[in-house]
mmCIF file with all atom_site columns, C-alpha atoms in Angstrom:
data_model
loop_
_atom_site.group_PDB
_atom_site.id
_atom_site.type_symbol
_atom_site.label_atom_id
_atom_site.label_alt_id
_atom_site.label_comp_id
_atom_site.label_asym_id
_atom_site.label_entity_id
_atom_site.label_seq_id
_atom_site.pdbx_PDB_ins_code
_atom_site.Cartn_x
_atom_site.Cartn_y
_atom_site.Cartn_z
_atom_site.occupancy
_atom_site.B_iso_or_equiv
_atom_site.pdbx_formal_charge
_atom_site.auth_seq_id
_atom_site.auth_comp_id
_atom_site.auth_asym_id
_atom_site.auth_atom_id
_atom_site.pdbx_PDB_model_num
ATOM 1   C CA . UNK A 1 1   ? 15.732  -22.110 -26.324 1.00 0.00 ? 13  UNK A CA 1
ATOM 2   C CA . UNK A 1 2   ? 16.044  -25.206 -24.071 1.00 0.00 ? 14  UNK A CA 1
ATOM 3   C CA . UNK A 1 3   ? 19.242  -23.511 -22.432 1.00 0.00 ? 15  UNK A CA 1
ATOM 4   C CA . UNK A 1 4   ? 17.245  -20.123 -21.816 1.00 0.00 ? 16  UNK A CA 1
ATOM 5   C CA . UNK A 1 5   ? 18.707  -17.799 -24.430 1.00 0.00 ? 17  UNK A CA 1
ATOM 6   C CA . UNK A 1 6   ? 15.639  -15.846 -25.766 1.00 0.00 ? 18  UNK A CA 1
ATOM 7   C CA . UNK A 1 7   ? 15.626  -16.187 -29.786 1.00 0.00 ? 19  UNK A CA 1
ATOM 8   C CA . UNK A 1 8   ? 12.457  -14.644 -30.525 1.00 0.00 ? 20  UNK A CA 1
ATOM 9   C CA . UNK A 1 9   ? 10.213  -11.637 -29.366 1.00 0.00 ? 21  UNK A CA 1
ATOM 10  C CA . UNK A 1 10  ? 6.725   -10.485 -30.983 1.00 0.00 ? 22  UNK A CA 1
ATOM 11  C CA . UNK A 1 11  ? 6.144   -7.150  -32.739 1.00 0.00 ? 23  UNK A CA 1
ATOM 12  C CA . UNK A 1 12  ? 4.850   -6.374  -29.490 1.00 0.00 ? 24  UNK A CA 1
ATOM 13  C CA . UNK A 1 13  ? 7.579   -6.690  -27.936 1.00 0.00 ? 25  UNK A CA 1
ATOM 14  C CA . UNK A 1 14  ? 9.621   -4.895  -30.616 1.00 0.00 ? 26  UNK A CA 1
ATOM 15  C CA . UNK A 1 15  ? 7.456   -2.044  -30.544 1.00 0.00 ? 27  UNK A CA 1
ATOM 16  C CA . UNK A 1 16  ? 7.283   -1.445  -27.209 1.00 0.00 ? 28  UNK A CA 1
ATOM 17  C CA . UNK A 1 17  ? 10.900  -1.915  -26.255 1.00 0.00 ? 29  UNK A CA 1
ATOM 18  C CA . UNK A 1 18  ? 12.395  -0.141  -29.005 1.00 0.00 ? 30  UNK A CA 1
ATOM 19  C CA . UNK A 1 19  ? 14.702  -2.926  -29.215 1.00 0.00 ? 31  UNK A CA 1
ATOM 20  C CA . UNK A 1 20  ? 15.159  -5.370  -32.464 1.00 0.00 ? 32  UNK A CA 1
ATOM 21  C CA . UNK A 1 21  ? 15.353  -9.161  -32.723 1.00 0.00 ? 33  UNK A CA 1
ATOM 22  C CA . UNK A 1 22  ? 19.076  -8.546  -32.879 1.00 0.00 ? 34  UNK A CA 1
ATOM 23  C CA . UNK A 1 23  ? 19.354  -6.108  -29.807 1.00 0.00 ? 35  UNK A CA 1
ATOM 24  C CA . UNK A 1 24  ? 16.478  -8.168  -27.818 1.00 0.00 ? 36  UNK A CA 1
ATOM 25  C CA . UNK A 1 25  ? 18.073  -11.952 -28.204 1.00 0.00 ? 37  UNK A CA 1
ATOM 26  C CA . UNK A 1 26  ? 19.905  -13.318 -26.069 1.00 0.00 ? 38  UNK A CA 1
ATOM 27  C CA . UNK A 1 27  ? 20.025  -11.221 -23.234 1.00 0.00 ? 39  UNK A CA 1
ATOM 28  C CA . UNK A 1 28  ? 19.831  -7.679  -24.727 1.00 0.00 ? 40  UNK A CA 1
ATOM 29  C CA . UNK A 1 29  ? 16.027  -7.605  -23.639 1.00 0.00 ? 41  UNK A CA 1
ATOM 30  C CA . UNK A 1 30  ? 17.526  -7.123  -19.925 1.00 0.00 ? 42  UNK A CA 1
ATOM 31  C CA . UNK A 1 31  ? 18.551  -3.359  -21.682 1.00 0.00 ? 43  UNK A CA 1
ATOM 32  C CA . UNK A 1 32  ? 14.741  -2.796  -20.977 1.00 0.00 ? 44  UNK A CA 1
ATOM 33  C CA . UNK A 1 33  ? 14.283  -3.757  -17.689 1.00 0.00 ? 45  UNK A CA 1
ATOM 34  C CA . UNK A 1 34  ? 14.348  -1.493  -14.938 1.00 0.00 ? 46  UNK A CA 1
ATOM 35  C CA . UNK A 1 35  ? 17.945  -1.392  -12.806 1.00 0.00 ? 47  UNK A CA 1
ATOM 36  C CA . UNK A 1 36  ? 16.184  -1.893  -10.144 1.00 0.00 ? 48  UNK A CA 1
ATOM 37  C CA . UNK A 1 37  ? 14.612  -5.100  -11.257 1.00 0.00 ? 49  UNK A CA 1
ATOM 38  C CA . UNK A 1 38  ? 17.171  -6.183  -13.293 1.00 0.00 ? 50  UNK A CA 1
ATOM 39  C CA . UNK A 1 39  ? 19.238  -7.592  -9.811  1.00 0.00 ? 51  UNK A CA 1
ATOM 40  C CA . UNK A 1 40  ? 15.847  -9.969  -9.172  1.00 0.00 ? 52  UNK A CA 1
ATOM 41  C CA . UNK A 1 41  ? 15.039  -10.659 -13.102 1.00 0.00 ? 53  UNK A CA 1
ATOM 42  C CA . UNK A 1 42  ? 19.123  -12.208 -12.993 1.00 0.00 ? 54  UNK A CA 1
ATOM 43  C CA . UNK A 1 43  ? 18.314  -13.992 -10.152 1.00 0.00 ? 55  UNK A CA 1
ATOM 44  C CA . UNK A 1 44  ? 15.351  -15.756 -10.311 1.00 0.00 ? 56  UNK A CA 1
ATOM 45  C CA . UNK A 1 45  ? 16.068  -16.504 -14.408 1.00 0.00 ? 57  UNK A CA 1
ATOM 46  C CA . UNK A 1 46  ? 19.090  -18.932 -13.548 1.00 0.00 ? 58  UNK A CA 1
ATOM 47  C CA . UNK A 1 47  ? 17.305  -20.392 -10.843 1.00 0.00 ? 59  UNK A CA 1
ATOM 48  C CA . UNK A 1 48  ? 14.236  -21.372 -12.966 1.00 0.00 ? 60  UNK A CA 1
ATOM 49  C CA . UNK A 1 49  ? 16.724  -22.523 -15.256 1.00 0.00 ? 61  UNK A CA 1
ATOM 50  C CA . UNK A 1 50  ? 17.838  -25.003 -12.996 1.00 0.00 ? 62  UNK A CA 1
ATOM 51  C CA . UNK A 1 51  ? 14.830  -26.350 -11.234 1.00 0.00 ? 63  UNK A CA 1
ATOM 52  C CA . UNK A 1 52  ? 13.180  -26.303 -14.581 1.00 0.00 ? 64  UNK A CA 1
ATOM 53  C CA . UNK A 1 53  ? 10.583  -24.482 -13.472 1.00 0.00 ? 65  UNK A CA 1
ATOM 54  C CA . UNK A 1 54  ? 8.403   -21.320 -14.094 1.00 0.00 ? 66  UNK A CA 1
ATOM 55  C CA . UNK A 1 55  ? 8.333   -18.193 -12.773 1.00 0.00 ? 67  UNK A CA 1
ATOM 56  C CA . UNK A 1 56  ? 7.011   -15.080 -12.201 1.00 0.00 ? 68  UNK A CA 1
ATOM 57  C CA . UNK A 1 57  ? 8.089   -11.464 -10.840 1.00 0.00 ? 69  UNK A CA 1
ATOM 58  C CA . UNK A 1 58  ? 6.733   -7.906  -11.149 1.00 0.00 ? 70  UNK A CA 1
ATOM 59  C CA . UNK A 1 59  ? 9.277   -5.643  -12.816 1.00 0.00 ? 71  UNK A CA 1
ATOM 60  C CA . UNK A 1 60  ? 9.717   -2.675  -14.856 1.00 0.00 ? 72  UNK A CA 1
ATOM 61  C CA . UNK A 1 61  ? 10.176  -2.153  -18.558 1.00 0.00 ? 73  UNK A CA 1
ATOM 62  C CA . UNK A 1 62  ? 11.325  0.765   -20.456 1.00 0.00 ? 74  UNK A CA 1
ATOM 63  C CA . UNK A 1 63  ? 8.864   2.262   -23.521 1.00 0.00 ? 75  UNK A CA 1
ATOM 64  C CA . UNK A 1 64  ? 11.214  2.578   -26.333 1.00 0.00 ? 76  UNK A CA 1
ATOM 65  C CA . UNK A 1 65  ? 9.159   5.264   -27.769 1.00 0.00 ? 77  UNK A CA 1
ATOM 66  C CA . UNK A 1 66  ? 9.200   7.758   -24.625 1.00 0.00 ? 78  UNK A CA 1
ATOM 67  C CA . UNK A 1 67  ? 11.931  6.387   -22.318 1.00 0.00 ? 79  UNK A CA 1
ATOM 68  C CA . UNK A 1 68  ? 9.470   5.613   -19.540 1.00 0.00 ? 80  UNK A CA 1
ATOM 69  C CA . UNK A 1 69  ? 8.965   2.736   -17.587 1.00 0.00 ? 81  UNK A CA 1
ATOM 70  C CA . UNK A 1 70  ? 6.083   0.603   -17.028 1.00 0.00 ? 82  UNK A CA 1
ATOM 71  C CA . UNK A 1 71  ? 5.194   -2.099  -14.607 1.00 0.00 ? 83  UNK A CA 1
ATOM 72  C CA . UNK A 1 72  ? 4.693   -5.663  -16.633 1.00 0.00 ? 84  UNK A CA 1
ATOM 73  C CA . UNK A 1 73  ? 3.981   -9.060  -14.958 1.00 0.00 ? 85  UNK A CA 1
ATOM 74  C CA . UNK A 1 74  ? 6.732   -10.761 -16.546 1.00 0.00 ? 86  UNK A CA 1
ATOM 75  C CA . UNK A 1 75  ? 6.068   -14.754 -16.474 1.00 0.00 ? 87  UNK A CA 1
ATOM 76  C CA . UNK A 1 76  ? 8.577   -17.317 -18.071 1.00 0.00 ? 88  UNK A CA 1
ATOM 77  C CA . UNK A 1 77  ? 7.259   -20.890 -18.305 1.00 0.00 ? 89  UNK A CA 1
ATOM 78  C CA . UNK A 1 78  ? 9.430   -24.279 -19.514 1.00 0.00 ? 90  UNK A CA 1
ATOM 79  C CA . UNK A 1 79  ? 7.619   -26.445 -22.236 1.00 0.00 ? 91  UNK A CA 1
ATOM 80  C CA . UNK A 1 80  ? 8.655   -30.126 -21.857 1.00 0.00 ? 92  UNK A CA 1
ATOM 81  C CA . UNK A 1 81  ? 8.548   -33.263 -24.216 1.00 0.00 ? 93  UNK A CA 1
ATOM 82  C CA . UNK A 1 82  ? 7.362   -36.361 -23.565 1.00 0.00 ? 94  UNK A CA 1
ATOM 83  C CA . UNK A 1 83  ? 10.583  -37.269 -21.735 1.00 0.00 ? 95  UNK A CA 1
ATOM 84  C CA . UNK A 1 84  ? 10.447  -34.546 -19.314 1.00 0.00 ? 96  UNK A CA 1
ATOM 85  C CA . UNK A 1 85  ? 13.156  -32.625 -21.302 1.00 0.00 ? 97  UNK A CA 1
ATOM 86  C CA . UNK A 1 86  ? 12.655  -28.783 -21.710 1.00 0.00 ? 98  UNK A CA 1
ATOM 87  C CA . UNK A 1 87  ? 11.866  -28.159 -25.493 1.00 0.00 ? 99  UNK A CA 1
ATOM 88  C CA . UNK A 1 88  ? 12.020  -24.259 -24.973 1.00 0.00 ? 100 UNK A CA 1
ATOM 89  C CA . UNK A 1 89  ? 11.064  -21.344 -22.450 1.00 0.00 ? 101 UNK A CA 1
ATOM 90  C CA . UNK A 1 90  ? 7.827   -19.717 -23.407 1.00 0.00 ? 102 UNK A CA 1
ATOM 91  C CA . UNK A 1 91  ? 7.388   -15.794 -21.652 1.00 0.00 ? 103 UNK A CA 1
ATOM 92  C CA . UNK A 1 92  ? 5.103   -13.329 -21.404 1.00 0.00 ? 104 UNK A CA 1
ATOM 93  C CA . UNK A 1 93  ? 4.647   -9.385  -20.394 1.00 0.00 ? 105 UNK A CA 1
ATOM 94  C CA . UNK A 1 94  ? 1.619   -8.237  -19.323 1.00 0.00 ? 106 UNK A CA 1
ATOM 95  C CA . UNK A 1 95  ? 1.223   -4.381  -18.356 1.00 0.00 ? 107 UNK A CA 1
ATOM 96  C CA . UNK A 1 96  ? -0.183  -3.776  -14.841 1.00 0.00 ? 108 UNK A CA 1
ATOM 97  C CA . UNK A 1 97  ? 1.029   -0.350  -14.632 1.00 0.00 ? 109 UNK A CA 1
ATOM 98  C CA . UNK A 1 98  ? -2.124  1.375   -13.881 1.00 0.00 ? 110 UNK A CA 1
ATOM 99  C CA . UNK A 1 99  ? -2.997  -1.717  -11.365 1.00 0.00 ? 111 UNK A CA 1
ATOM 100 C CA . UNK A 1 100 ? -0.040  -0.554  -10.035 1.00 0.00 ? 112 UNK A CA 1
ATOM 101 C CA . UNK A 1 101 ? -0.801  2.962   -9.776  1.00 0.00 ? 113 UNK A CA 1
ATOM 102 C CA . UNK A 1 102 ? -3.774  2.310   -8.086  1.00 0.00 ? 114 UNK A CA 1
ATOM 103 C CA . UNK A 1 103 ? -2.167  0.231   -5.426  1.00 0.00 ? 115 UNK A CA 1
ATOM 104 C CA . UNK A 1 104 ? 0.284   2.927   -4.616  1.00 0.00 ? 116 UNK A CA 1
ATOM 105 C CA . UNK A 1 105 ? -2.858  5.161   -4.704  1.00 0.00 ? 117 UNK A CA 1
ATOM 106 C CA . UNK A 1 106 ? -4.938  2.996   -2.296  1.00 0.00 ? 118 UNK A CA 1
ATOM 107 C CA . UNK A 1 107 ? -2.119  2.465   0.158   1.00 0.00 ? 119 UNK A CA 1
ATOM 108 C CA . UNK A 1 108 ? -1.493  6.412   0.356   1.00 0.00 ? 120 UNK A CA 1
ATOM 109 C CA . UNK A 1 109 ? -5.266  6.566   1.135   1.00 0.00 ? 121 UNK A CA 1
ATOM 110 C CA . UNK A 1 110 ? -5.022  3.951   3.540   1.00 0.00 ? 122 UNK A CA 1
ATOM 111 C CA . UNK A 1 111 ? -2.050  5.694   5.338   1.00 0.00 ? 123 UNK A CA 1
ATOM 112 C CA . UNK A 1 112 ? -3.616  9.116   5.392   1.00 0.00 ? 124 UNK A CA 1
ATOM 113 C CA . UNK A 1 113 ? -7.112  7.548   6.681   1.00 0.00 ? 125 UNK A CA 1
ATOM 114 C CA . UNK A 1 114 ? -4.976  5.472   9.590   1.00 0.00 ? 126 UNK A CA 1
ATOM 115 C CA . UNK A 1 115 ? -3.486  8.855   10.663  1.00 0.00 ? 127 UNK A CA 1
ATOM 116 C CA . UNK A 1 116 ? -6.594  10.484  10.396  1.00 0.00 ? 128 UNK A CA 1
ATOM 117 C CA . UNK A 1 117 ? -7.820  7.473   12.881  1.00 0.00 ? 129 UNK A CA 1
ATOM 118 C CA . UNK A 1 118 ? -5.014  7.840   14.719  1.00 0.00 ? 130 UNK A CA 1
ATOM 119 C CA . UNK A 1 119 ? -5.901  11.970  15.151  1.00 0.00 ? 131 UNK A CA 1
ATOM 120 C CA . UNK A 1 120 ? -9.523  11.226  16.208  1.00 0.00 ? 132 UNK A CA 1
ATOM 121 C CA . UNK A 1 121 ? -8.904  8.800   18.832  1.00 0.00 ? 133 UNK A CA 1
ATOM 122 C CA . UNK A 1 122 ? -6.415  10.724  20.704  1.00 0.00 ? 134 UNK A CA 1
ATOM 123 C CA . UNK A 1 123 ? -8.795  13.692  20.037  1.00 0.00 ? 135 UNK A CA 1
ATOM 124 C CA . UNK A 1 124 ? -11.745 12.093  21.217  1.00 0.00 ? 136 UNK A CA 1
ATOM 125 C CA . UNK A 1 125 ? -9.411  10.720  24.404  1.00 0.00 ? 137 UNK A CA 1
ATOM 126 C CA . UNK A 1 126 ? -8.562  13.933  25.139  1.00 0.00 ? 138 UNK A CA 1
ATOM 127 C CA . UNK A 1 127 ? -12.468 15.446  24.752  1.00 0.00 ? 139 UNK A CA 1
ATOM 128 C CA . UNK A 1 128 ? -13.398 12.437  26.516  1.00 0.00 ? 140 UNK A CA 1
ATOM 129 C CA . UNK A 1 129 ? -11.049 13.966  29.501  1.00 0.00 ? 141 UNK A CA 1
ATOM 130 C CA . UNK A 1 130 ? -11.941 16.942  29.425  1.00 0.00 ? 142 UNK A CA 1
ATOM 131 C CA . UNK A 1 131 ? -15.931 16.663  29.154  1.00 0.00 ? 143 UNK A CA 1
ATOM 132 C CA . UNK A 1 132 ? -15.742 14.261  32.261  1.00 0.00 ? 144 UNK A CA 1
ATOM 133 C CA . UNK A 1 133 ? -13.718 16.242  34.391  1.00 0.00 ? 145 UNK A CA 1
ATOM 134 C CA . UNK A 1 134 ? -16.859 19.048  34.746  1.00 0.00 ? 146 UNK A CA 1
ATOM 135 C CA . UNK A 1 135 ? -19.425 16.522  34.235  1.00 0.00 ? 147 UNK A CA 1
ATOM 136 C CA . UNK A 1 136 ? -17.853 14.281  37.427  1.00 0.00 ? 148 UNK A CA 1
ATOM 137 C CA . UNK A 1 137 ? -18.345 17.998  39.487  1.00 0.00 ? 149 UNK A CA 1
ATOM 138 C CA . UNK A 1 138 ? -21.777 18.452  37.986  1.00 0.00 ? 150 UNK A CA 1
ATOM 139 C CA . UNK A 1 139 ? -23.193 15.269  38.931  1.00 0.00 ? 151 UNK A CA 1
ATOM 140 C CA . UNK A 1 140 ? -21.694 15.115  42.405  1.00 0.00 ? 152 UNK A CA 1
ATOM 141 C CA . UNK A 1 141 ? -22.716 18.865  43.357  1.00 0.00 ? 153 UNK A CA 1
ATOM 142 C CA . UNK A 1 142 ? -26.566 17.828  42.344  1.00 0.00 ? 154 UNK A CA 1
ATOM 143 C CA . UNK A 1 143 ? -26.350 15.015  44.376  1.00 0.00 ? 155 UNK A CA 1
ATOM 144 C CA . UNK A 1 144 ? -25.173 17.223  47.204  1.00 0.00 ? 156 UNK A CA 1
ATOM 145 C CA . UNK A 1 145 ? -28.358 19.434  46.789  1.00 0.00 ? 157 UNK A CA 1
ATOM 146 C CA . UNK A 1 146 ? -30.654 16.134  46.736  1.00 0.00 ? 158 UNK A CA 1
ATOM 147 C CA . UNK A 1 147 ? -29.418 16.080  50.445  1.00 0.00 ? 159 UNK A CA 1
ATOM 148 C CA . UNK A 1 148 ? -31.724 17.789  52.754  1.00 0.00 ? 160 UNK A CA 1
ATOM 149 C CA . UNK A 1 149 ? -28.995 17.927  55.502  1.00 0.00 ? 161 UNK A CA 1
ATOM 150 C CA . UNK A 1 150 ? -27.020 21.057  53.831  1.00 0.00 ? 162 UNK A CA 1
ATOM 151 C CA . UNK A 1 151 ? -27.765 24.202  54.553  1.00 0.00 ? 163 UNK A CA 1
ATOM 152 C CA . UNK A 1 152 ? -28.967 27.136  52.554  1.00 0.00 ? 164 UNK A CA 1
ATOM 153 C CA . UNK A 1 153 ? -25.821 28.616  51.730  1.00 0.00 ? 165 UNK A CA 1
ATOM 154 C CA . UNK A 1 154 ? -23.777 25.394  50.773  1.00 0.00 ? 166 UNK A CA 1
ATOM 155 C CA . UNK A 1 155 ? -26.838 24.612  48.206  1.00 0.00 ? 167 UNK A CA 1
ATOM 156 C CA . UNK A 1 156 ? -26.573 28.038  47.021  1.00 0.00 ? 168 UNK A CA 1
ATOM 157 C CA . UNK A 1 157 ? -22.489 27.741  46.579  1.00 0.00 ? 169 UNK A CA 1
ATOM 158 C CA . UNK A 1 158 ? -23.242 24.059  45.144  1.00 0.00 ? 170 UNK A CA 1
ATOM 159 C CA . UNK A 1 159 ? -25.518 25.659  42.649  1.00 0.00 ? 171 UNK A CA 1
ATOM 160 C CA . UNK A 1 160 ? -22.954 28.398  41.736  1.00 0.00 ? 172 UNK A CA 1
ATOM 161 C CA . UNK A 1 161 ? -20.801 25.212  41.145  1.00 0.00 ? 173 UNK A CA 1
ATOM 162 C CA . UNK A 1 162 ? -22.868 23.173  39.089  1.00 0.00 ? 174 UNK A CA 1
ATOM 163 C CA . UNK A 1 163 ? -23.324 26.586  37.072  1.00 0.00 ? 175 UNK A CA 1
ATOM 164 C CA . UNK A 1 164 ? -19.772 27.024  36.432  1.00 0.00 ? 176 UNK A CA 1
ATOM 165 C CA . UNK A 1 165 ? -19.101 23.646  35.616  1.00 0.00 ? 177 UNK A CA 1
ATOM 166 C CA . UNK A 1 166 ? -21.539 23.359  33.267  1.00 0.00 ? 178 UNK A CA 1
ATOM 167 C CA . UNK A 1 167 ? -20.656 26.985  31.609  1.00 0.00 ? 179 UNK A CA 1
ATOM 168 C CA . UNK A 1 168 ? -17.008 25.098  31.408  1.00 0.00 ? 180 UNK A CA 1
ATOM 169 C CA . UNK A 1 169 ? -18.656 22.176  29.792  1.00 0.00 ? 181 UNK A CA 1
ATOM 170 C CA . UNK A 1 170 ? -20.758 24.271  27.121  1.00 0.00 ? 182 UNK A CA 1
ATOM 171 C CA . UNK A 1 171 ? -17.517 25.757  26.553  1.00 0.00 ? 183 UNK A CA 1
ATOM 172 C CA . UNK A 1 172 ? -15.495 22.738  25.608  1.00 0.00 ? 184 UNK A CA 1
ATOM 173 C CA . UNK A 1 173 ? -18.408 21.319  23.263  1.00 0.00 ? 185 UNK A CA 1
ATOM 174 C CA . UNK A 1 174 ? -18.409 24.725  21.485  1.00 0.00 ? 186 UNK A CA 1
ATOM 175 C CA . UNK A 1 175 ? -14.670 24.450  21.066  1.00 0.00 ? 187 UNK A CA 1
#
């Protein structure tokens, strides 16, 4: 009605909420809604009321036939006259339960794949450590041996150096 009190609901509606004209008007249909939503669906329904405008909200409606609730996109829209006077509220429920579902599903994903990022950086941080540290002894022991200066036996420990170093490294990349 121009005031807001619901007077009419589809079969739909009737079917799915378990609820009859009688129970549904006025504000019985709120019986459906989720008690969660219902705090939001009694706020924002007075205050399109009184800016005479639509809205819109995401909440929760009970199935009459197996007591389970299902996400709807509930919308409630004024109709005006020619005289910019509300002639009655016109509102709709549309299910987007599995849209929901799949939301929830892709944001789990999402969180599971950012921790799995999270794991391989700090893994590949750490490898990236520990590979340089050997590498850094390998590459400066070679260019020891390039020197002609040194003598046999610091080439010959240098070698035994670049040997264990790089048995070290083989090790970690096996790891």
């Amino acid at each position: 009605s121009p005031r807001g009190k619901v007077d009419y609901y589809n079969q739909h509606w009737r079917v799915y909420s378990g609820l009859s004209m009688v129970e549904s008007t006025g504000g019985g249909w709120t019986e459906a809604v989720h008690p969660k939503d219902l705090a939001t669906a009694n706020l924002k329904w007075p205050e399109a009321q009184k800016t005479q405008q639509g809205f819109e909200m995401e909440c929760r409606f009970r199935n009459g036939t197996n007591g389970k609730f299902r996400w709807h996109l509930l919308r409630m829209t004024p109709e005006f006259n020619q005289h910019s006077e509300i002639l009655s509220w016109i509102g709709s429920a549309v299910d987007i339960h599995d849209l929901k579902m799949v939301q929830k599903e892709l944001l789990t994903a999402k969180k599971m794949a950012d921790i799995a990022n999270e794991t391989k950086s700090r893994f590949l941080a750490n490898m990236s450590h520990e590979i340089r540290t050997p590498l850094g002894v390998i590459l400066g022991f070679s260019e020891l041996l390039l020197d002609p200066k040194i003598g046999k036996l610091e080439k010959s420990q240098a070698s035994l150096t670049i040997r264990r170093n790089g048995d070290l490294l083989s090790k970690i990349i096996d790891e």
